[in-house]
Coordinates of C-alpha atoms in Angstrom, one line a residue:
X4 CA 15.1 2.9 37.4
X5 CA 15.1 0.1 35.1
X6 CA 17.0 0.3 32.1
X7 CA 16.2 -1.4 28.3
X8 CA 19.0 -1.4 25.7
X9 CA 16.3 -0.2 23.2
X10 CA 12.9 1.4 24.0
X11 CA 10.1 1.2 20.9
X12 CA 7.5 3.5 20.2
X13 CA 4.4 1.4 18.4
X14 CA 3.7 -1.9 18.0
X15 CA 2.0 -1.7 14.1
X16 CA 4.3 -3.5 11.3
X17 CA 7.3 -1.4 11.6
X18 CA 7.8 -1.4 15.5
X19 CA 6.8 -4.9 16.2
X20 CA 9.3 -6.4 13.2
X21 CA 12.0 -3.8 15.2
X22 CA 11.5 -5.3 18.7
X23 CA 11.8 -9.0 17.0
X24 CA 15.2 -8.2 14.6
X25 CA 16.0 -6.8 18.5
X26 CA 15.4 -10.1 20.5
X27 CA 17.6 -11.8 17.8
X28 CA 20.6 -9.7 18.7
X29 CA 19.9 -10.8 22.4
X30 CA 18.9 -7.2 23.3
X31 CA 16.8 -6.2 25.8
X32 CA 14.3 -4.6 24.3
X33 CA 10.8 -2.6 25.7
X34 CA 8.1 -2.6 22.9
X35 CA 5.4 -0.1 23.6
X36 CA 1.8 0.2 22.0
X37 CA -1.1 2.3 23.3
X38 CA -3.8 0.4 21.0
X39 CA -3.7 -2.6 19.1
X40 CA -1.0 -4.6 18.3
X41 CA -0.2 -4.3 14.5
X42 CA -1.5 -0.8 14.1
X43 CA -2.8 0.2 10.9
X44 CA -1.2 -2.4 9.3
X45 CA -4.1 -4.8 10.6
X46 CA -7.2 -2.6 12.2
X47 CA -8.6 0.2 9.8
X48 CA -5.9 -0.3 7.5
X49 CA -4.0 -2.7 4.9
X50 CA -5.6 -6.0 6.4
X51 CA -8.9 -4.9 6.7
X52 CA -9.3 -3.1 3.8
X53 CA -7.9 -6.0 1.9
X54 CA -10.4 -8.5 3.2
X55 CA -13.3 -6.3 2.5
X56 CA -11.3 -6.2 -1.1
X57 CA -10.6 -9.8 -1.1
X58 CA -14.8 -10.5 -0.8
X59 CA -15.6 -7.7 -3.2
X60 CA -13.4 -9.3 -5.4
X61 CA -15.5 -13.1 -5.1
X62 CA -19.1 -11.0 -5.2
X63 CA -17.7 -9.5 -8.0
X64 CA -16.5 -12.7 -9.7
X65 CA -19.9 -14.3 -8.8
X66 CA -22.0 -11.8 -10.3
X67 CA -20.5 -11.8 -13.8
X68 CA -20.9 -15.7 -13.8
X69 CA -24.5 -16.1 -13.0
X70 CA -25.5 -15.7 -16.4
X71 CA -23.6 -19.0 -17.3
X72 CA -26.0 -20.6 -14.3
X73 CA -29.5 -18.6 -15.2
X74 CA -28.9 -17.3 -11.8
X75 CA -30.2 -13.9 -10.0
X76 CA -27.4 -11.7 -8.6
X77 CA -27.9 -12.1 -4.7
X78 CA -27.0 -9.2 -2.5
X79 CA -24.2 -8.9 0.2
X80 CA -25.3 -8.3 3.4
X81 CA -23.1 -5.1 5.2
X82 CA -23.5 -6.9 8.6
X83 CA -21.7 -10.0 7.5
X84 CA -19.2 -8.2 6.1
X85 CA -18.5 -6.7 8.8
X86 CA -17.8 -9.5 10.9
X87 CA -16.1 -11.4 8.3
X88 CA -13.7 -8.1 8.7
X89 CA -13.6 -7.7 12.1
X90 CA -12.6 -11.8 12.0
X91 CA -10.0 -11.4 10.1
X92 CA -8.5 -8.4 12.1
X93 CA -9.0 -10.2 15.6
X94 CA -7.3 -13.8 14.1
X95 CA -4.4 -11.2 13.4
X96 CA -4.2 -9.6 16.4
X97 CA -4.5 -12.6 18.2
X98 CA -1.3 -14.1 16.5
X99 CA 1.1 -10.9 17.7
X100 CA -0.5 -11.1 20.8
X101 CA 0.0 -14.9 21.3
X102 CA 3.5 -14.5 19.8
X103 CA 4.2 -12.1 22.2
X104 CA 2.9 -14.1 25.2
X105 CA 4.9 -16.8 24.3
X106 CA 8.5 -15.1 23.8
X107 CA 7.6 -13.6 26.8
X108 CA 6.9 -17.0 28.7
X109 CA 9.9 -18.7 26.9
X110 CA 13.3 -18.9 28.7
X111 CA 15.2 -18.4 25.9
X112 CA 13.1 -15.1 24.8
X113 CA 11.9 -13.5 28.4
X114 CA 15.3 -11.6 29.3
X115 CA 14.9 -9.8 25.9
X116 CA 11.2 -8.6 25.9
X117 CA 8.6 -6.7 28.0
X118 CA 5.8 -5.1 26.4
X119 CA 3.8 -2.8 27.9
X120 CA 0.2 -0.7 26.5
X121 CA 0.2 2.5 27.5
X122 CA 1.1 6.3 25.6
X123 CA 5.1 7.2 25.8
X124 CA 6.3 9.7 26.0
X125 CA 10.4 10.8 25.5
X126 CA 11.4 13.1 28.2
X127 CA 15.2 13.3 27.2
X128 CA 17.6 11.4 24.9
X129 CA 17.8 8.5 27.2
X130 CA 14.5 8.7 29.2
X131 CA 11.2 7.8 28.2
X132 CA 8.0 7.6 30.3
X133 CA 4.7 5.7 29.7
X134 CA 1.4 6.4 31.1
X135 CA -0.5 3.6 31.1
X136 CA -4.5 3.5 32.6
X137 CA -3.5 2.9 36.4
X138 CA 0.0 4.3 36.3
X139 CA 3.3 6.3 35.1
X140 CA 6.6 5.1 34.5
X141 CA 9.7 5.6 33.5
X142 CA 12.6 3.5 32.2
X143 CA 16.5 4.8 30.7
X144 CA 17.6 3.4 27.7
X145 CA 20.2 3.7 25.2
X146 CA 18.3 3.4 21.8
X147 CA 14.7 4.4 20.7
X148 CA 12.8 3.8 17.8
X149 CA 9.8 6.1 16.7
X150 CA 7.4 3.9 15.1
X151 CA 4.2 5.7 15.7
X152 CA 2.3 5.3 12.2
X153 CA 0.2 7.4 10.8
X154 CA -3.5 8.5 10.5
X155 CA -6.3 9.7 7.7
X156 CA -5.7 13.4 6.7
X157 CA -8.3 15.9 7.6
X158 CA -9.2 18.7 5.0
X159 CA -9.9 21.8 6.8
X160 CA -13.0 22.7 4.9
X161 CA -14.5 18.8 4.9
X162 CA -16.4 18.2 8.2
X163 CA -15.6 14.7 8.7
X164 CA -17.7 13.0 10.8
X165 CA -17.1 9.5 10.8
X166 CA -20.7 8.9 10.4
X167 CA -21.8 10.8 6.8
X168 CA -18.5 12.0 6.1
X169 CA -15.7 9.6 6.6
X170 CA -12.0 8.5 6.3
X171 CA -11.0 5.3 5.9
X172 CA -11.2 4.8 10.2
X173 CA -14.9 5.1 10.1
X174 CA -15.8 3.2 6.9
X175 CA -15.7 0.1 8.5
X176 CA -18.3 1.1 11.0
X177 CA -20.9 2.1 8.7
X178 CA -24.5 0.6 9.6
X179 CA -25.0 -1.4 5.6
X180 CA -24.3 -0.5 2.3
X181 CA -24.7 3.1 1.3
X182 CA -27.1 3.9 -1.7
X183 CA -24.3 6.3 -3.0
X184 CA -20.7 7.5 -2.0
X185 CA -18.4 10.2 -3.1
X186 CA -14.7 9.8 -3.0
X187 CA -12.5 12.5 -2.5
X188 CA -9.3 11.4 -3.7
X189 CA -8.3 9.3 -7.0
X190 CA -5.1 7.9 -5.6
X191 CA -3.9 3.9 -4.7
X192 CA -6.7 4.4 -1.5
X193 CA -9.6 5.9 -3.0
X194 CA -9.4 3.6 -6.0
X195 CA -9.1 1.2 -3.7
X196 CA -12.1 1.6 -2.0
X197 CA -14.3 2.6 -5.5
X198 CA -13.4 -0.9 -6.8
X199 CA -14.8 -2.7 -3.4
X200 CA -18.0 -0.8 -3.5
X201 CA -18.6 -0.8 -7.1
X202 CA -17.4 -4.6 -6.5
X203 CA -20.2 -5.3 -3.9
X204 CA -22.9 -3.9 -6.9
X205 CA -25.1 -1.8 -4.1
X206 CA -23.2 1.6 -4.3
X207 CA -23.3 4.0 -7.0
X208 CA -19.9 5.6 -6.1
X209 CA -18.8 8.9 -7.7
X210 CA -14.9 9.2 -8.1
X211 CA -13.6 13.2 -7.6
X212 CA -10.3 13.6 -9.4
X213 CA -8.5 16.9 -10.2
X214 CA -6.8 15.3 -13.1
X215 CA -8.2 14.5 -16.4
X216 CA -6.9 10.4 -14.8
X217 CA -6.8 8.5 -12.0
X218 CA -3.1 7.3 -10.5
X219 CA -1.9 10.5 -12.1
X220 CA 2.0 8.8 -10.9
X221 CA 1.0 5.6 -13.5
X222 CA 1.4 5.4 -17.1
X223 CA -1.6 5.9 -19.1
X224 CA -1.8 2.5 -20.2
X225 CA -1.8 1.1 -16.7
X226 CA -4.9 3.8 -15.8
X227 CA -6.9 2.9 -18.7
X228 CA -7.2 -0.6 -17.6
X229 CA -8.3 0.8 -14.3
X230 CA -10.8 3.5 -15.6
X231 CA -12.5 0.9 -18.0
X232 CA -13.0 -1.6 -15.4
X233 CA -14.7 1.1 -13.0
X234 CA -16.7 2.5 -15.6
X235 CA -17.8 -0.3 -16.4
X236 CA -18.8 -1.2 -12.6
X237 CA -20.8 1.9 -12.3
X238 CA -18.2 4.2 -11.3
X239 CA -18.7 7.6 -12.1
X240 CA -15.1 9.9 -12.7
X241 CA -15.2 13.5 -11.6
X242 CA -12.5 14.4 -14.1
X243 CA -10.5 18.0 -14.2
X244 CA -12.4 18.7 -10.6
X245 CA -11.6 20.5 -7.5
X246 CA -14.0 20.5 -4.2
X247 CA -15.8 23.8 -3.5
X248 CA -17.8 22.6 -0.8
X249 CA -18.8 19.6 1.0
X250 CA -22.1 19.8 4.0
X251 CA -24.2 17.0 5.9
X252 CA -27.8 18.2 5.4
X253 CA -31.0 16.6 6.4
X254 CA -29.1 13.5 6.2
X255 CA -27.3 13.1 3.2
X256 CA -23.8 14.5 1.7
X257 CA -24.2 17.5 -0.6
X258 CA -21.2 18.5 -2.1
X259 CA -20.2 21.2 -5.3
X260 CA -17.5 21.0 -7.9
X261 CA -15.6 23.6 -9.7
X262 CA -14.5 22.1 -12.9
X263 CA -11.4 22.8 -15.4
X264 CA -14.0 24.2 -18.1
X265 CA -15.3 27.1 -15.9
X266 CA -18.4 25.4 -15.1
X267 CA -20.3 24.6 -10.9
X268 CA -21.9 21.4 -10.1
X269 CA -23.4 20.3 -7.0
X270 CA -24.2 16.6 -5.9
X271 CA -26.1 14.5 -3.3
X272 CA -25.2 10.9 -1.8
X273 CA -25.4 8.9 1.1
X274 CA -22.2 9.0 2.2
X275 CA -18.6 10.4 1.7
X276 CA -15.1 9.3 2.1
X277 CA -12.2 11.4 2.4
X278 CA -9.1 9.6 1.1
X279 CA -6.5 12.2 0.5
X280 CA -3.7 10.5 2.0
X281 CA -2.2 10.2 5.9
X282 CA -0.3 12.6 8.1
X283 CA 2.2 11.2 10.7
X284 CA 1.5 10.3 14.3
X285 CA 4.1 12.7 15.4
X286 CA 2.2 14.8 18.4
X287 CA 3.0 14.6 22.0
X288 CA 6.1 11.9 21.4
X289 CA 8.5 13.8 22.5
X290 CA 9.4 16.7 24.7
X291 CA 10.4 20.0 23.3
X292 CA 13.6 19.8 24.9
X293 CA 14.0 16.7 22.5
X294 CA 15.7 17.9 19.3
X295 CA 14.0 15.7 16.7
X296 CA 13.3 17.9 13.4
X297 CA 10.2 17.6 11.4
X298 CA 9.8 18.3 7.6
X299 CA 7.0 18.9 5.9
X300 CA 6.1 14.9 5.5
X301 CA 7.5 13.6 8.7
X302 CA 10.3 13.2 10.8
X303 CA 13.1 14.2 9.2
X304 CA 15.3 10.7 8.6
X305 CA 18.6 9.8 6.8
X306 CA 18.9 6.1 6.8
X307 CA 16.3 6.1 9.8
X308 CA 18.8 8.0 11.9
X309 CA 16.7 11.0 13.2
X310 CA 18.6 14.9 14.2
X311 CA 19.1 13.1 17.4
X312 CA 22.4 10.4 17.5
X313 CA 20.5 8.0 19.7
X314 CA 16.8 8.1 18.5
X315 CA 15.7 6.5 14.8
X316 CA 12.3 7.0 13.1
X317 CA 11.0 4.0 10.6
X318 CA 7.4 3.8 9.3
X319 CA 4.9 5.9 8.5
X320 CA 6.3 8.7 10.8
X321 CA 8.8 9.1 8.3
X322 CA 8.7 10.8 4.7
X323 CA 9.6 7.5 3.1
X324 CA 7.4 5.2 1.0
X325 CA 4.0 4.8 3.4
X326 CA 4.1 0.7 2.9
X327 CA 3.6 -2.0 5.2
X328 CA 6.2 -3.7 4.0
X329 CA 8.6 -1.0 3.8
X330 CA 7.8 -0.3 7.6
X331 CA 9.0 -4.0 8.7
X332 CA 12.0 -3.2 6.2
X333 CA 13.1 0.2 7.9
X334 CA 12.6 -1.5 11.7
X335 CA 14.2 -4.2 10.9
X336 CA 16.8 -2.3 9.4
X337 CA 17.3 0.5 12.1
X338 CA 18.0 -2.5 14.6
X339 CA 21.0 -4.1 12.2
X340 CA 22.8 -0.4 12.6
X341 CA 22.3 0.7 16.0
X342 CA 23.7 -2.7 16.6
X343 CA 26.3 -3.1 13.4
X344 CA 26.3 -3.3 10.1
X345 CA 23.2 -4.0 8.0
X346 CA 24.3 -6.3 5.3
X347 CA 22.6 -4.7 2.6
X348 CA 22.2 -1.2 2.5
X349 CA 18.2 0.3 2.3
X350 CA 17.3 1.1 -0.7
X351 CA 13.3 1.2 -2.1
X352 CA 14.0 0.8 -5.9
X353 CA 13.0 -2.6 -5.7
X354 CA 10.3 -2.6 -3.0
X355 CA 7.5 -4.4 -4.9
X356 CA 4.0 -3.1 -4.7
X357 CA 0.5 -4.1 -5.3
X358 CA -2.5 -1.3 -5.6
X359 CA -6.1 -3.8 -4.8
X360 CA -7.9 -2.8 -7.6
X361 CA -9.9 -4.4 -10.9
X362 CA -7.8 -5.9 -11.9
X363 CA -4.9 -5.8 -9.2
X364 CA -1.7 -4.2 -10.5
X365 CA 1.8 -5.1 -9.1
X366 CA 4.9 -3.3 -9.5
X367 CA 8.4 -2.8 -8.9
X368 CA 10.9 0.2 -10.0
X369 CA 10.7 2.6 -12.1
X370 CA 7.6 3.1 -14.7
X371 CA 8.0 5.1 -17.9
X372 CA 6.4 8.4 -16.4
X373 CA 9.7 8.0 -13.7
X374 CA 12.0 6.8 -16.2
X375 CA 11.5 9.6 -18.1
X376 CA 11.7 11.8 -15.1
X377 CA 15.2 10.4 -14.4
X378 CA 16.5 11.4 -18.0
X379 CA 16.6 7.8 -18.4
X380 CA 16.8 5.6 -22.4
X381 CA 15.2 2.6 -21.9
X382 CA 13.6 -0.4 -23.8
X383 CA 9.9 -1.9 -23.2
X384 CA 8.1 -4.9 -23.8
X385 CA 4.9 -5.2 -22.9
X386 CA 3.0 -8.5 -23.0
X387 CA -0.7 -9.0 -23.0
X388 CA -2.3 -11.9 -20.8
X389 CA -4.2 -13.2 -23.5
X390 CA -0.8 -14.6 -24.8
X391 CA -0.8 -16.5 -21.2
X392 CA -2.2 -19.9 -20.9
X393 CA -3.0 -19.7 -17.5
X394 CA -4.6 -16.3 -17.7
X395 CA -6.7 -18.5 -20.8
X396 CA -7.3 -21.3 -18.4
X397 CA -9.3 -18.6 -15.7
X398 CA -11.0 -16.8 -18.4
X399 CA -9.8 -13.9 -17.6
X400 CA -7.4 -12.5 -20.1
X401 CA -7.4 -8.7 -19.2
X402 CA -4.0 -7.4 -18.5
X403 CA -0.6 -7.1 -19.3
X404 CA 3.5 -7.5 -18.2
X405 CA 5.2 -4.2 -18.7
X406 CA 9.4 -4.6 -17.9
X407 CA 11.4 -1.8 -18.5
X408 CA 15.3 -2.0 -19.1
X409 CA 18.1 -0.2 -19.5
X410 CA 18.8 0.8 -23.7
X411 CA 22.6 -0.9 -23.9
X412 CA 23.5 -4.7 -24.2
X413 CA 23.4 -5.3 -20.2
X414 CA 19.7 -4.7 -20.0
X415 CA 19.5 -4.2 -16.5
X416 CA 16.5 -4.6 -15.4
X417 CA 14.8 -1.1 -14.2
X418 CA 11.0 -2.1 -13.3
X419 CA 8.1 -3.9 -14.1
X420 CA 4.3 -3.6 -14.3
X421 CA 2.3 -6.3 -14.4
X422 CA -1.7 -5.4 -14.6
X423 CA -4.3 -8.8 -14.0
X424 CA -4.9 -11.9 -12.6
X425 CA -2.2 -13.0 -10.0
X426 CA -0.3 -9.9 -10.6
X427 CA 1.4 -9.6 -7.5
X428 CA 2.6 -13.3 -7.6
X429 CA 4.4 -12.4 -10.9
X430 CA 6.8 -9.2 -9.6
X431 CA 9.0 -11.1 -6.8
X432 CA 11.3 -12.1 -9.2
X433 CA 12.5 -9.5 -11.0
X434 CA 12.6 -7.6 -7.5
X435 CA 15.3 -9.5 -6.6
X436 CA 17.1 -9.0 -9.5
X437 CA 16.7 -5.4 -9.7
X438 CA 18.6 -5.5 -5.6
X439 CA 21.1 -7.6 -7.6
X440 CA 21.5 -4.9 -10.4
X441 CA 21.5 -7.7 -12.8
X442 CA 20.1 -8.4 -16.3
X443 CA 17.4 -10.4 -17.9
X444 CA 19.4 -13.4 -18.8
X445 CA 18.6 -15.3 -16.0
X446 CA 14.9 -15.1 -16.4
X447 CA 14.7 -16.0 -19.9
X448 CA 16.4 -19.2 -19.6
X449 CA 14.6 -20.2 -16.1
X450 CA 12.1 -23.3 -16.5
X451 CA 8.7 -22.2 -15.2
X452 CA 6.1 -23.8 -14.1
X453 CA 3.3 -24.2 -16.6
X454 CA 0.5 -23.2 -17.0
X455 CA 1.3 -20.1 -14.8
X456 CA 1.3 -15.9 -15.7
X457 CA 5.3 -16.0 -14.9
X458 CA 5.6 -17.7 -18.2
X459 CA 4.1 -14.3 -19.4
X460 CA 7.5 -12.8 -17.9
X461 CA 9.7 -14.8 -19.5
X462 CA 8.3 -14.7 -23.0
X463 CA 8.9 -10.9 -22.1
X464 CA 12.4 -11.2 -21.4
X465 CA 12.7 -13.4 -24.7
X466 CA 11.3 -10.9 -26.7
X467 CA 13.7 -8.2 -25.6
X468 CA 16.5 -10.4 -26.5
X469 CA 15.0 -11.4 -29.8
X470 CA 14.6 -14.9 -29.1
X471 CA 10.5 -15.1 -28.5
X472 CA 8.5 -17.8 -29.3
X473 CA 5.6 -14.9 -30.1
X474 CA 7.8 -12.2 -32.5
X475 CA 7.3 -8.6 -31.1
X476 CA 5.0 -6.7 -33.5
X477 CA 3.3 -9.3 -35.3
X478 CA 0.0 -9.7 -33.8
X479 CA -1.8 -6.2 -33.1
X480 CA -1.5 -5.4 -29.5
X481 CA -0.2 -8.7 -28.1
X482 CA 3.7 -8.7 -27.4
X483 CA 5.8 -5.0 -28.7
X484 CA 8.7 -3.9 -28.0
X485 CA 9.9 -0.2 -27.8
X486 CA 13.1 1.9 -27.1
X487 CA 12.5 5.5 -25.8
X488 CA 15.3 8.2 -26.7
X489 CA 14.7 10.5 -23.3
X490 CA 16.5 13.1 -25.4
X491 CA 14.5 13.2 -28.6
X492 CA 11.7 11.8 -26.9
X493 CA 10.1 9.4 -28.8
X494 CA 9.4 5.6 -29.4
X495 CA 10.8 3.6 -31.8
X496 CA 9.4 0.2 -32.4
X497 CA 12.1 -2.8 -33.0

């Protein structure tokens, strides 16, 4: 029986970015997939729905310029869409694939990789077998990794369909644009999708949320950016509601709300997407003789060590932070300790983020709603891009820079916010500081490049140390700066 040093489980961000941090240690590695390469990561997921975000985003832009040009607003086609989508997903693929093809046809690679499509299964600690469409094997091995994703969640009392009722697997294959859509779900994903389609200008889309806001884990300044902007697209918020019922019928989506006040209402659309987060791909991985403990989110994981010594869990199978990006971090990671010492330890206060909506909003660390949760005193600045010369230059001046930092004469840095145009270009800095646990000095005295919107993050950092060119609380609205006493909680301006 041939035997690997380390057998993976999925070949989406987490497992492939495993079986390479693998191949670098000179370990023979077995990287298993029974789909696509990249898993969710590329195909119904963060790549795809980005691109369909991406040209949302330029019809979007197009439309609200036409006036300039005494143009008529032209109309997306679904079809191309679709293929500009399904392009984008296959020039992805194609890249793993070729990468793949090529370690495994390179000398200096082949003795470290085989990759095989199939469905594993682990039978024991050291064994795992793979049934692939002609054949089953097995192979020993002294490490696995579990890095299985995850998929849409189903609601018990929602008959998804894929075809009137969807999740975020079928929208994708939709025949053209719906007349209407309902949303179930007013987190990161069904914001998401409400901004393309509102974007695209041929869906009315209805927005249910249970909350009296959207991104009920951002601060309210950040969500009333977001709300305005859908609003203003057409979107119509389903605020303080809960689903009674949703039913296909004759055709079209009919579904009733029970509302906060006491009061029913009952809708009709075209289509509906469920978008009430992901469950893990846990079922029929391993054997119950297998001692690998679920909670409630996932496997159960400390440091992406599983119950059992030999076998780690990264990615979406996990309980962590559901993230691409965080799913390449915890492979990569899990390798550098089965096999050593990781030189930094894993730690997700600085993962940076970015939620695809209008406009894009990037973060990093804490906010105030978890600031305050952590019994934390902190000081804010917050900046608005129309103090930005580059955000003047586009024309596009909605938006802010929101850093939060610790109330004492360090001013570490805790987290930042930055809501507009090019956000997520803006937050890598201050990531890295916030791994470094260091202050704000070294951003307010770094040269950047002008114009640019991290010149926005440094007049930030000025005004916290009292040194901006634009004094905090001078013109209405523009640059302010804040402490928050957690115990007396309240603001006080300075």
């Amino acid at each position: 029986m041939k035997h690997y040093d380390l057998v993976i489980i999925g070949a989406g961000p987490s497992g492939y970015a495993a079986a390479m941090r693998a191949i670098d240690l000179k370990k023979k590695t077995l990287l298993i997939e029974k789909s696509t390469l990249g898993g969710a990561g590329i195909t119904n997921g963060a790549l795809s729905s980005k691109t369909l975000w991406e040209l949302s985003r330029d019809m979007l832009a197009f439309r609200k310029n036409l006036d300039r040009y005494h143009l008529e607003p032209p109309k997306a086609v679904w079809k191309e869409i679709q293929v500009e989508v399904q392009n984008a997903v296959q020039e992805r693929v194609h890249l793993l694939d070729s990468h793949l093809q090529e370690l495994q046809n390179n000398p200096k690679y082949a003795t470290y990789i085989d990759f095989i499509e199939g469905e594993a299964s682990i039978i024991s600690e050291h064994l795992v077998e793979i049934e692939t469409l002609d054949e089953r094997l097995a192979f020993e091995t002294d490490y696995i990794i579990i890095a299985t994703g995850s998929r849409p969640r189903f609601l018990p009392n929602i008959p998804i369909d894929e075809k009137y009722i969807l999740t975020s697997d079928g929208i994708e294959q939709m025949e053209d644009f719906p007349e209407s859509m309902v949303i179930v779900g007013a987190g990161v994903i069904g914001c998401e999708y409400a901004t393309i389609f509102s974007g695209f200008g041929q869906t009315k889309v209805y927005l249910i949320d249970k909350g009296d806001s959207i991104l009920p884990f951002e601060d309210a300044d950040v969500v009333a950016v977001i709300e305005k902007n859908l609003e203003a697209q057409g979107v119509h918020i389903h605020r303080n509601s809960s689903l009674s019922r949703m039913e296909r019928e004759n055709g079209k989506v009919r579904y009733t709300l029970n509302f906060s006040d006491g009061h029913q209402e009952t809708f009709e659309v075209d289509k509906a997407l469920v978008s009430v987060g992901r469950v893990p791909n846990y079922e029929k991985i391993w054997k119950e003789a297998v001692p690998i403990k679920m909670g409630k989110r996932g496997v159960e994981d400390h440091d992406t060590n599983t119950s059992v010594k030999n076998i780690y869990a990264v990615g979406d199978i996990t309980a962590d932070i559901n993230l691409v990006n965080v799913g390449e971090l915890e492979g990569r990671y899990a390798v550098e300790k089965i096999y050593g010492s990781p030189k930094r330890k894993l730690v997700y206060e600085n993962i940076s983020t970015i939620m695809f909506l209008n406009p894009e909003v990037a973060g990093v660390g804490y906010n105030e709603k978890t600031a305050q949760a952590k019994g934390l005193n902190y000081k804010v600045v917050t900046t608005d891009y129309s103090t930005i010369a580059r955000a003047v230059a586009k024309r596009n001046t909605q938006g802010f820079i929101k850093l939060l930092v610790t109330d004492d004469d360090e001013m570490q840095i805790l987290g930042m916010r930055v809501v507009g145009e090019q956000a997520s270009a803006a937050i890598q800095a201050v990531a890295l500081l916030i791994s470094m646990e260091k202050g704000i000095e070294e951003l307010a005295e770094c040269v950047h490049p002008h114009p640019s919107i991290t010149e926005g993050i440094q007049e930030s950092v000025r005004a916290l140390l009292g040194k901006s060119i634009l004094k905090s609380g001078l013109l209405k609205d523009k640059v302010n700066c804040y402490c928050y006493d957690c115990n007396k909680k309240e603001r006080v301006m300075f």
